Tab-separated table of N, CA and C in Angstrom:
chain	number	residue	atom	x	y	z
A	1	UNK	N	-26.174	15.049	1.790
A	1	UNK	CA	-27.297	15.052	1.628
A	1	UNK	C	-27.481	13.366	1.692
A	2	UNK	N	-28.361	13.349	2.481
A	2	UNK	CA	-29.094	11.639	2.619
A	2	UNK	C	-29.786	11.298	1.616
A	3	UNK	N	-29.883	9.997	1.326
A	3	UNK	CA	-30.602	9.190	0.338
A	3	UNK	C	-31.708	8.262	1.269
A	4	UNK	N	-32.780	8.883	1.000
A	4	UNK	CA	-33.757	8.159	1.651
A	4	UNK	C	-34.921	7.748	0.652
A	5	UNK	N	-35.129	6.546	0.593
A	5	UNK	CA	-36.141	5.833	-0.331
A	5	UNK	C	-37.381	5.535	0.163
A	6	UNK	N	-38.522	6.233	-0.526
A	6	UNK	CA	-39.877	6.270	-0.130
A	6	UNK	C	-40.649	5.189	-1.103
A	7	UNK	N	-41.300	4.106	-0.447
A	7	UNK	CA	-41.885	3.106	-1.480
A	7	UNK	C	-43.259	2.615	-0.554
A	8	UNK	N	-43.899	1.625	-1.093
A	8	UNK	CA	-44.877	0.992	-0.573
A	8	UNK	C	-44.202	-0.171	0.265
A	9	UNK	N	-44.737	-0.387	1.438
A	9	UNK	CA	-44.218	-1.312	2.358
A	9	UNK	C	-44.765	-2.736	1.486
A	10	UNK	N	-43.899	-3.911	1.709
A	10	UNK	CA	-44.604	-5.014	1.099
A	10	UNK	C	-44.975	-6.067	2.334
A	11	UNK	N	-45.569	-6.901	1.754
A	11	UNK	CA	-46.141	-7.862	2.933
A	11	UNK	C	-44.868	-8.652	3.505
A	12	UNK	N	-43.603	-8.766	2.752
A	12	UNK	CA	-42.340	-9.350	3.367
A	12	UNK	C	-41.704	-8.392	4.426
A	13	UNK	N	-42.194	-6.971	4.324
A	13	UNK	CA	-41.624	-6.087	5.296
A	13	UNK	C	-42.019	-5.770	6.411
A	14	UNK	N	-43.521	-6.325	6.590
A	14	UNK	CA	-44.525	-6.038	7.876
A	14	UNK	C	-43.753	-6.237	9.072
A	15	UNK	N	-42.930	-7.253	9.390
A	15	UNK	CA	-42.390	-7.456	10.826
A	15	UNK	C	-41.484	-6.611	10.820
A	16	UNK	N	-40.583	-6.047	9.955
A	16	UNK	CA	-39.514	-5.277	10.049
A	16	UNK	C	-40.183	-4.084	10.177
A	17	UNK	N	-41.039	-3.477	10.272
A	17	UNK	CA	-41.662	-2.172	10.357
A	17	UNK	C	-42.283	-2.174	11.975
A	18	UNK	N	-42.378	-3.268	12.533
A	18	UNK	CA	-43.205	-3.318	13.735
A	18	UNK	C	-42.464	-2.365	14.538
A	19	UNK	N	-41.055	-2.233	15.096
A	19	UNK	CA	-40.364	-1.330	15.916
A	19	UNK	C	-40.956	-0.178	15.761
A	20	UNK	N	-41.123	0.472	14.690
A	20	UNK	CA	-41.698	1.813	14.314
A	20	UNK	C	-43.062	1.827	14.842
A	21	UNK	N	-43.890	1.076	14.749
A	21	UNK	CA	-45.303	1.010	15.372
A	21	UNK	C	-45.224	0.779	16.967
A	22	UNK	N	-44.443	0.116	17.424
A	22	UNK	CA	-44.419	0.011	18.817
A	22	UNK	C	-44.010	1.469	19.464
A	23	UNK	N	-43.486	2.252	18.593
A	23	UNK	CA	-42.928	3.664	19.020
A	23	UNK	C	-43.988	4.544	19.166
A	24	UNK	N	-44.853	4.467	18.294
A	24	UNK	CA	-46.154	5.221	18.393
A	24	UNK	C	-47.385	4.843	18.939
A	25	UNK	N	-47.275	3.295	19.111
A	25	UNK	CA	-48.319	2.715	19.693
A	25	UNK	C	-47.918	1.571	20.618
A	26	UNK	N	-47.312	1.883	21.625
A	26	UNK	CA	-46.629	0.953	22.645
A	26	UNK	C	-47.477	-0.161	22.807
A	27	UNK	N	-48.976	-0.229	22.891
A	27	UNK	CA	-49.537	-1.360	23.393
A	27	UNK	C	-49.919	-2.316	22.075
A	28	UNK	N	-49.557	-1.874	20.928
A	28	UNK	CA	-49.894	-2.808	19.945
A	28	UNK	C	-48.977	-3.893	19.832
A	29	UNK	N	-49.784	-5.032	19.880
A	29	UNK	CA	-48.963	-6.228	19.551
A	29	UNK	C	-48.705	-6.685	18.285
A	30	UNK	N	-47.650	-7.609	18.078
A	30	UNK	CA	-47.311	-8.028	16.604
A	30	UNK	C	-48.377	-8.684	15.627
A	31	UNK	N	-49.368	-9.118	16.293
A	31	UNK	CA	-50.433	-9.836	15.739
A	31	UNK	C	-51.294	-8.926	15.311
A	32	UNK	N	-51.454	-7.854	16.325
A	32	UNK	CA	-52.505	-6.462	15.982
A	32	UNK	C	-52.006	-5.877	14.617
A	33	UNK	N	-50.571	-5.484	14.772
A	33	UNK	CA	-49.927	-5.076	13.815
A	33	UNK	C	-50.045	-5.758	12.261
A	34	UNK	N	-49.740	-7.145	12.471
A	34	UNK	CA	-49.823	-7.770	11.222
A	34	UNK	C	-51.323	-7.853	10.612
A	35	UNK	N	-52.375	-8.025	11.359
A	35	UNK	CA	-53.756	-7.994	10.867
A	35	UNK	C	-53.928	-6.669	10.253
A	36	UNK	N	-53.571	-5.389	10.821
A	36	UNK	CA	-53.751	-4.121	10.538
A	36	UNK	C	-53.067	-3.874	9.125
A	37	UNK	N	-51.724	-4.344	8.970
A	37	UNK	CA	-50.834	-4.236	7.891
A	37	UNK	C	-51.614	-5.073	6.508
A	38	UNK	N	-52.107	-6.221	7.070
A	38	UNK	CA	-52.510	-7.095	6.262
A	38	UNK	C	-53.829	-6.552	5.382
A	39	UNK	N	-54.764	-5.685	6.162
A	39	UNK	CA	-55.888	-5.394	5.654
A	39	UNK	C	-55.276	-4.013	4.675
A	40	UNK	N	-54.570	-3.278	5.121
A	40	UNK	CA	-53.966	-2.152	4.412
A	40	UNK	C	-53.237	-2.517	3.130
A	41	UNK	N	-52.639	-3.428	3.221
A	41	UNK	CA	-51.801	-4.022	2.074
A	41	UNK	C	-52.610	-4.633	1.027
A	42	UNK	N	-53.507	-5.323	1.309
A	42	UNK	CA	-54.516	-6.258	0.751
A	42	UNK	C	-55.170	-5.296	-0.631
A	43	UNK	N	-55.081	-3.914	0.248
A	43	UNK	CA	-56.029	-2.902	-0.679
A	43	UNK	C	-55.130	-2.254	-1.658
A	44	UNK	N	-53.740	-2.593	-1.947
A	44	UNK	CA	-52.912	-2.336	-2.845
A	44	UNK	C	-53.141	-2.546	-4.346
A	45	UNK	N	-53.973	-3.481	-4.467
A	45	UNK	CA	-54.344	-4.168	-5.985
A	45	UNK	C	-55.020	-2.773	-6.442
A	46	UNK	N	-55.731	-2.258	-5.908
A	46	UNK	CA	-56.640	-1.021	-6.340
A	46	UNK	C	-55.927	0.254	-6.011
A	47	UNK	N	-54.881	-0.065	-5.128
A	47	UNK	CA	-54.024	1.142	-4.722
A	47	UNK	C	-54.953	2.198	-3.903
A	48	UNK	N	-56.214	1.777	-3.350
A	48	UNK	CA	-56.843	2.624	-2.649
A	48	UNK	C	-56.357	2.720	-1.024
A	49	UNK	N	-55.661	1.860	-0.817
A	49	UNK	CA	-54.963	1.896	0.636
A	49	UNK	C	-53.387	1.292	0.680
A	50	UNK	N	-52.868	1.466	1.751
A	50	UNK	CA	-51.522	0.906	1.615
A	50	UNK	C	-50.829	1.531	2.805
A	51	UNK	N	-49.349	1.045	2.855
A	51	UNK	CA	-48.571	1.759	3.951
A	51	UNK	C	-47.226	2.125	3.131
A	52	UNK	N	-46.787	3.586	3.429
A	52	UNK	CA	-45.637	3.921	2.753
A	52	UNK	C	-44.472	3.741	3.640
A	53	UNK	N	-43.407	3.502	3.263
A	53	UNK	CA	-42.277	3.152	4.041
A	53	UNK	C	-40.760	4.158	3.802
A	54	UNK	N	-40.184	4.672	4.628
A	54	UNK	CA	-38.924	5.094	4.331
A	54	UNK	C	-37.739	4.266	4.548
A	55	UNK	N	-36.918	4.259	3.895
A	55	UNK	CA	-35.967	3.437	4.221
A	55	UNK	C	-34.254	4.305	4.013
A	56	UNK	N	-33.550	3.964	4.994
A	56	UNK	CA	-32.200	4.593	4.699
A	56	UNK	C	-31.356	4.143	3.936
A	57	UNK	N	-30.091	4.748	4.017
A	57	UNK	CA	-28.920	4.008	2.981
A	57	UNK	C	-28.630	2.797	3.531
A	58	UNK	N	-28.841	2.236	4.683
A	58	UNK	CA	-28.729	0.806	4.757
A	58	UNK	C	-29.807	0.027	4.963
A	59	UNK	N	-30.845	0.488	4.046
A	59	UNK	CA	-32.062	-0.242	3.912
A	59	UNK	C	-32.887	-0.367	5.293
A	60	UNK	N	-32.561	0.011	6.371
A	60	UNK	CA	-33.694	0.044	7.482
A	60	UNK	C	-34.403	0.861	7.123
A	61	UNK	N	-35.956	0.452	7.503
A	61	UNK	CA	-37.009	1.034	7.799
A	61	UNK	C	-36.999	1.989	8.855
A	62	UNK	N	-37.032	3.366	8.390
A	62	UNK	CA	-36.909	4.400	9.409
A	62	UNK	C	-38.568	5.315	9.567
A	63	UNK	N	-39.345	5.248	8.786
A	63	UNK	CA	-40.593	5.715	8.635
A	63	UNK	C	-41.650	5.019	7.889
A	64	UNK	N	-42.877	5.171	8.525
A	64	UNK	CA	-44.042	4.505	8.065
A	64	UNK	C	-45.041	5.516	8.191
A	65	UNK	N	-46.225	5.421	7.332
A	65	UNK	CA	-47.438	5.995	7.262
A	65	UNK	C	-48.311	5.310	6.523
A	66	UNK	N	-49.463	4.726	7.081
A	66	UNK	CA	-50.536	4.170	6.529
A	66	UNK	C	-51.559	5.123	5.702
A	67	UNK	N	-52.115	4.681	4.726
A	67	UNK	CA	-52.973	5.710	4.106
A	67	UNK	C	-54.383	4.871	3.409
A	68	UNK	N	-55.491	5.586	3.449
A	68	UNK	CA	-56.564	5.182	2.710
A	68	UNK	C	-57.315	6.248	1.957
A	69	UNK	N	-57.805	5.912	0.764
A	69	UNK	CA	-58.337	6.900	-0.037
A	69	UNK	C	-59.712	7.104	0.453
A	70	UNK	N	-60.442	8.338	0.554
A	70	UNK	CA	-61.619	8.386	0.948
A	70	UNK	C	-62.370	9.707	0.453
A	71	UNK	N	-63.664	9.763	0.799
A	71	UNK	CA	-64.659	10.926	0.388
A	71	UNK	C	-64.500	11.886	1.745
A	72	UNK	N	-64.397	13.026	1.500
A	72	UNK	CA	-64.525	14.008	2.703
A	72	UNK	C	-65.626	15.058	2.110
A	73	UNK	N	-66.611	15.305	3.143
A	73	UNK	CA	-67.677	16.348	2.783
A	73	UNK	C	-67.288	17.592	2.066
A	74	UNK	N	-66.000	17.998	2.688
A	74	UNK	CA	-65.794	19.507	2.109
A	74	UNK	C	-64.506	19.274	0.938
A	75	UNK	N	-63.787	18.295	1.244
A	75	UNK	CA	-62.620	18.495	0.305
A	75	UNK	C	-62.845	17.370	-0.918
A	76	UNK	N	-63.679	16.548	-0.951
A	76	UNK	CA	-64.024	15.545	-2.007
A	76	UNK	C	-63.210	14.173	-1.672
A	77	UNK	N	-62.510	13.907	-2.895
A	77	UNK	CA	-61.357	12.983	-2.801
A	77	UNK	C	-60.338	13.199	-1.674
A	78	UNK	N	-59.993	12.609	-0.666
A	78	UNK	CA	-58.774	12.852	0.046
A	78	UNK	C	-57.956	11.674	0.334
A	79	UNK	N	-56.599	11.785	0.708
A	79	UNK	CA	-55.955	10.766	1.231
A	79	UNK	C	-55.852	10.840	2.679
A	80	UNK	N	-56.299	9.852	3.385
A	80	UNK	CA	-56.221	9.854	5.055
A	80	UNK	C	-55.080	9.119	5.239
A	81	UNK	N	-54.103	9.796	6.151
A	81	UNK	CA	-52.893	9.041	6.561
A	81	UNK	C	-52.641	9.010	8.120
A	82	UNK	N	-52.810	7.936	8.608
A	82	UNK	CA	-52.570	7.704	9.877
A	82	UNK	C	-51.372	6.494	10.154
A	83	UNK	N	-51.268	6.512	11.329
A	83	UNK	CA	-49.881	5.433	11.952
A	83	UNK	C	-48.732	6.107	11.309
A	84	UNK	N	-48.628	7.421	11.695
A	84	UNK	CA	-47.630	8.157	10.916
A	84	UNK	C	-46.337	8.247	12.219
A	85	UNK	N	-45.118	7.760	11.245
A	85	UNK	CA	-44.068	7.522	12.289
A	85	UNK	C	-42.870	7.615	11.513
A	86	UNK	N	-41.759	8.579	12.126
A	86	UNK	CA	-40.641	8.814	11.700
A	86	UNK	C	-39.631	8.782	12.821
A	87	UNK	N	-38.669	7.740	12.636
A	87	UNK	CA	-37.778	7.328	13.562
A	87	UNK	C	-36.390	6.994	13.265
A	88	UNK	N	-35.693	8.115	13.564
A	88	UNK	CA	-34.242	8.146	12.940
A	88	UNK	C	-33.315	8.946	13.789
A	89	UNK	N	-32.236	8.501	14.067
A	89	UNK	CA	-31.395	8.938	15.192
A	89	UNK	C	-30.520	10.178	14.685
A	90	UNK	N	-30.216	10.087	13.246
A	90	UNK	CA	-29.744	11.321	12.773
A	90	UNK	C	-30.680	12.470	12.262
A	91	UNK	N	-31.869	12.267	11.877
A	91	UNK	CA	-32.555	13.292	11.263
A	91	UNK	C	-34.090	12.775	11.116
A	92	UNK	N	-34.908	12.594	12.167
A	92	UNK	CA	-36.179	12.358	12.042
A	92	UNK	C	-36.934	13.144	11.275
A	93	UNK	N	-36.585	14.487	11.270
A	93	UNK	CA	-37.355	15.517	10.433
A	93	UNK	C	-37.322	15.491	9.308
A	94	UNK	N	-36.206	14.956	8.814
A	94	UNK	CA	-35.545	14.664	7.343
A	94	UNK	C	-36.730	13.314	7.000
A	95	UNK	N	-36.696	12.266	7.742
A	95	UNK	CA	-37.666	11.249	7.462
A	95	UNK	C	-38.786	11.560	7.203
A	96	UNK	N	-39.398	12.461	8.399
A	96	UNK	CA	-40.768	12.773	8.100
A	96	UNK	C	-41.146	13.753	6.954
A	97	UNK	N	-40.253	14.608	6.463
A	97	UNK	CA	-40.245	15.271	5.178
A	97	UNK	C	-40.613	14.512	4.277
A	98	UNK	N	-39.472	13.344	4.040
A	98	UNK	CA	-39.534	12.433	2.797
A	98	UNK	C	-40.688	11.435	2.844
A	99	UNK	N	-41.161	11.204	3.870
A	99	UNK	CA	-42.555	10.494	4.103
A	99	UNK	C	-43.742	11.449	3.681
A	100	UNK	N	-43.901	12.686	4.065
A	100	UNK	CA	-44.766	13.562	3.493
A	100	UNK	C	-44.706	13.710	2.232
A	101	UNK	N	-43.576	14.067	1.670
A	101	UNK	CA	-43.540	14.225	0.044
A	101	UNK	C	-44.090	12.889	-0.556
A	102	UNK	N	-43.620	11.816	-0.154
A	102	UNK	CA	-44.199	10.584	-0.555
A	102	UNK	C	-45.943	10.513	-0.526
A	103	UNK	N	-46.435	10.851	0.500
A	103	UNK	CA	-47.817	10.973	0.757
A	103	UNK	C	-48.481	12.121	-0.472
A	104	UNK	N	-47.737	13.271	-0.447
A	104	UNK	CA	-48.208	14.384	-1.356
A	104	UNK	C	-48.279	14.117	-2.782
A	105	UNK	N	-46.901	13.031	-3.230
A	105	UNK	CA	-47.071	12.491	-4.410
A	105	UNK	C	-48.055	11.596	-4.863
A	106	UNK	N	-48.380	10.785	-3.787
A	106	UNK	CA	-49.460	9.581	-3.919
A	106	UNK	C	-50.757	10.330	-4.048
A	107	UNK	N	-51.112	11.285	-3.147
A	107	UNK	CA	-52.196	12.185	-3.210
A	107	UNK	C	-52.702	12.612	-4.701
A	108	UNK	N	-51.650	13.403	-5.069
A	108	UNK	CA	-51.734	13.974	-6.421
A	108	UNK	C	-51.876	12.942	-7.499
A	109	UNK	N	-51.316	11.880	-7.574
A	109	UNK	CA	-51.478	10.787	-8.377
A	109	UNK	C	-53.017	10.228	-8.419
A	110	UNK	N	-53.629	10.286	-7.241
A	110	UNK	CA	-54.713	9.776	-7.285
A	110	UNK	C	-55.977	10.830	-7.464
A	111	UNK	N	-55.740	11.810	-7.526
A	111	UNK	CA	-56.498	12.920	-7.973
A	111	UNK	C	-57.149	13.518	-6.586
A	112	UNK	N	-56.503	13.319	-5.310
A	112	UNK	CA	-56.896	13.952	-4.238
A	112	UNK	C	-56.996	15.205	-3.940
A	113	UNK	N	-57.763	15.910	-3.253
A	113	UNK	CA	-57.762	17.317	-3.188
A	113	UNK	C	-57.224	18.000	-2.031
A	114	UNK	N	-56.888	16.760	-0.759
A	114	UNK	CA	-56.650	17.157	0.489
A	114	UNK	C	-55.819	15.852	1.004
A	115	UNK	N	-55.097	16.040	2.210
A	115	UNK	CA	-54.414	15.008	2.852
A	115	UNK	C	-54.752	15.327	4.131
A	116	UNK	N	-55.587	14.241	5.076
A	116	UNK	CA	-55.919	14.318	6.383
A	116	UNK	C	-55.210	13.449	7.267
A	117	UNK	N	-54.001	14.000	7.907
A	117	UNK	CA	-53.153	13.205	8.567
A	117	UNK	C	-53.813	13.156	10.194
A	118	UNK	N	-53.605	12.226	10.724
A	118	UNK	CA	-53.859	11.814	12.108
A	118	UNK	C	-52.842	11.550	12.860
A	119	UNK	N	-52.241	11.992	14.050
A	119	UNK	CA	-51.146	11.663	14.493
A	119	UNK	C	-51.490	10.888	15.766
A	120	UNK	N	-50.635	9.816	16.110
A	120	UNK	CA	-51.153	9.154	17.371
A	120	UNK	C	-50.616	9.899	18.648
A	121	UNK	N	-51.465	9.936	19.634
A	121	UNK	CA	-51.222	10.591	21.003
A	121	UNK	C	-49.728	10.536	21.343
A	122	UNK	N	-49.047	9.401	21.386
A	122	UNK	CA	-47.793	9.121	21.927
A	122	UNK	C	-46.600	9.857	21.002
A	123	UNK	N	-47.207	10.088	19.780
A	123	UNK	CA	-46.371	10.842	18.693
A	123	UNK	C	-46.458	12.669	19.163
A	124	UNK	N	-47.610	12.707	19.640
A	124	UNK	CA	-47.645	14.174	20.110
A	124	UNK	C	-47.180	14.465	21.383
A	125	UNK	N	-47.334	13.697	22.215
A	125	UNK	CA	-46.983	13.763	23.580
A	125	UNK	C	-45.151	13.765	23.868
A	126	UNK	N	-44.955	12.397	23.464
A	126	UNK	CA	-43.554	11.874	23.647
A	126	UNK	C	-42.535	12.840	22.859
A	127	UNK	N	-43.047	13.181	21.622
A	127	UNK	CA	-41.924	13.885	20.709
A	127	UNK	C	-42.096	15.431	20.746
A	128	UNK	N	-42.724	15.860	21.679
A	128	UNK	CA	-42.997	17.320	21.627
A	128	UNK	C	-43.739	17.765	20.592
A	129	UNK	N	-43.046	18.976	19.869
A	129	UNK	CA	-44.238	19.479	18.692
A	129	UNK	C	-43.151	19.113	17.578
A	130	UNK	N	-42.342	18.480	17.438
A	130	UNK	CA	-41.485	18.333	16.222
A	130	UNK	C	-42.288	17.951	15.066
A	131	UNK	N	-42.933	17.044	15.207
A	131	UNK	CA	-43.789	16.220	14.269
A	131	UNK	C	-44.850	17.450	13.578
A	132	UNK	N	-45.745	17.912	14.525
A	132	UNK	CA	-46.478	19.037	14.228
A	132	UNK	C	-45.921	19.996	13.164
A	133	UNK	N	-44.510	20.547	14.040
A	133	UNK	CA	-43.779	21.495	12.903
A	133	UNK	C	-43.614	21.073	11.663
A	134	UNK	N	-43.085	20.036	11.396
A	134	UNK	CA	-42.820	19.346	9.988
A	134	UNK	C	-43.897	19.375	9.279
A	135	UNK	N	-45.138	19.028	9.786
A	135	UNK	CA	-46.294	18.938	9.077
A	135	UNK	C	-46.837	20.440	8.851
A	136	UNK	N	-46.426	21.417	9.776
A	136	UNK	CA	-46.970	22.870	9.376
A	136	UNK	C	-46.058	23.287	8.203
A	137	UNK	N	-44.668	22.834	8.422
A	137	UNK	CA	-43.876	23.351	7.335
A	137	UNK	C	-44.198	23.026	6.203
A	138	UNK	N	-45.105	21.708	5.740
A	138	UNK	CA	-45.209	21.275	4.469
A	138	UNK	C	-46.714	21.463	4.170
A	139	UNK	N	-47.066	22.603	4.864
A	139	UNK	CA	-48.531	23.271	4.669
A	139	UNK	C	-49.831	22.629	5.100
A	140	UNK	N	-49.615	21.474	6.231
A	140	UNK	CA	-50.523	21.111	6.825
A	140	UNK	C	-51.006	21.917	8.161
A	141	UNK	N	-52.416	22.034	8.317
A	141	UNK	CA	-53.056	22.923	9.207
A	141	UNK	C	-53.989	22.355	10.205
A	142	UNK	N	-54.020	22.918	11.295
A	142	UNK	CA	-55.385	21.905	12.356
A	142	UNK	C	-56.439	22.407	11.868
A	143	UNK	N	-57.447	21.545	11.793
A	143	UNK	CA	-58.829	21.587	10.909
A	143	UNK	C	-59.966	21.075	11.993
A	144	UNK	N	-59.420	20.366	13.130
A	144	UNK	CA	-60.114	19.771	14.113
A	144	UNK	C	-59.675	18.759	14.849
A	145	UNK	N	-60.366	18.098	15.704
A	145	UNK	CA	-59.706	17.283	16.730
A	145	UNK	C	-60.434	16.063	16.492
A	146	UNK	N	-59.670	14.871	16.565
A	146	UNK	CA	-60.000	13.474	16.333
A	146	UNK	C	-60.340	12.915	17.764
A	147	UNK	N	-61.466	12.396	18.097
A	147	UNK	CA	-61.510	11.752	19.317
A	147	UNK	C	-61.840	10.300	19.274
A	148	UNK	N	-61.631	9.479	20.237
A	148	UNK	CA	-61.869	8.250	20.059
A	148	UNK	C	-62.751	7.776	21.392
A	149	UNK	N	-63.726	6.907	21.462
A	149	UNK	CA	-64.552	6.201	22.338
A	149	UNK	C	-64.483	4.828	22.154
A	150	UNK	N	-63.936	3.869	22.968
A	150	UNK	CA	-63.730	2.618	22.755
A	150	UNK	C	-65.197	1.901	23.237
A	151	UNK	N	-65.539	1.107	22.223
A	151	UNK	CA	-66.752	0.136	22.772
A	151	UNK	C	-66.250	-1.282	23.131
A	152	UNK	N	-66.663	-1.549	24.126
A	152	UNK	CA	-65.909	-2.529	25.149
A	152	UNK	C	-66.134	-4.061	24.482
A	153	UNK	N	-67.409	-4.087	23.820
A	153	UNK	CA	-67.732	-5.562	23.227
A	153	UNK	C	-66.686	-5.596	21.889
A	154	UNK	N	-66.652	-4.521	21.089
A	154	UNK	CA	-66.115	-4.522	19.849
A	154	UNK	C	-64.437	-4.520	20.296
A	155	UNK	N	-63.818	-4.133	21.208
A	155	UNK	CA	-62.653	-3.905	21.825
A	155	UNK	C	-61.950	-5.161	22.155
A	156	UNK	N	-62.870	-6.009	22.701
A	156	UNK	CA	-62.378	-7.386	23.277
A	156	UNK	C	-62.279	-8.134	21.997
A	157	UNK	N	-63.076	-8.138	20.839
A	157	UNK	CA	-62.960	-9.135	19.763
A	157	UNK	C	-61.766	-8.603	18.762
A	158	UNK	N	-61.337	-7.573	18.976
A	158	UNK	CA	-60.445	-6.803	17.773
A	158	UNK	C	-58.969	-7.115	18.443
A	159	UNK	N	-58.865	-7.193	19.843
A	159	UNK	CA	-57.419	-7.255	20.535
A	159	UNK	C	-56.529	-8.526	20.132
């Protein structure tokens, strides 16, 4: 049985996690990732947002998932997980399960009644259905569809 370690990503590990970000968001630059990670990691003082990472036995980062605590109209307090990636040659499903268990523990500790997870389009299309299958296996179900419309003026200032 593999030994996978799930913990909060630290500021010092942001660049090490970038290859995983590129796997799910190929257009994301290192600077955009650093800005995003800084915003999520600065919330760790109150622990209302952050990034979980999964490390393998060699201490390589093989999974990441960003999260933020929010209020949902139907579910009340939730953990919203996004930028979710598991990338491992040997067992990516095992990495995804470990990351999901970490998210579940965090949600329980924070008194959340649900976890809402958004997968990047690249994760859905390029990786077939394996990620969706792992999510379903852990009790997740499809409750809607998230769509995006870019606002040109705002997109230019955030790039």
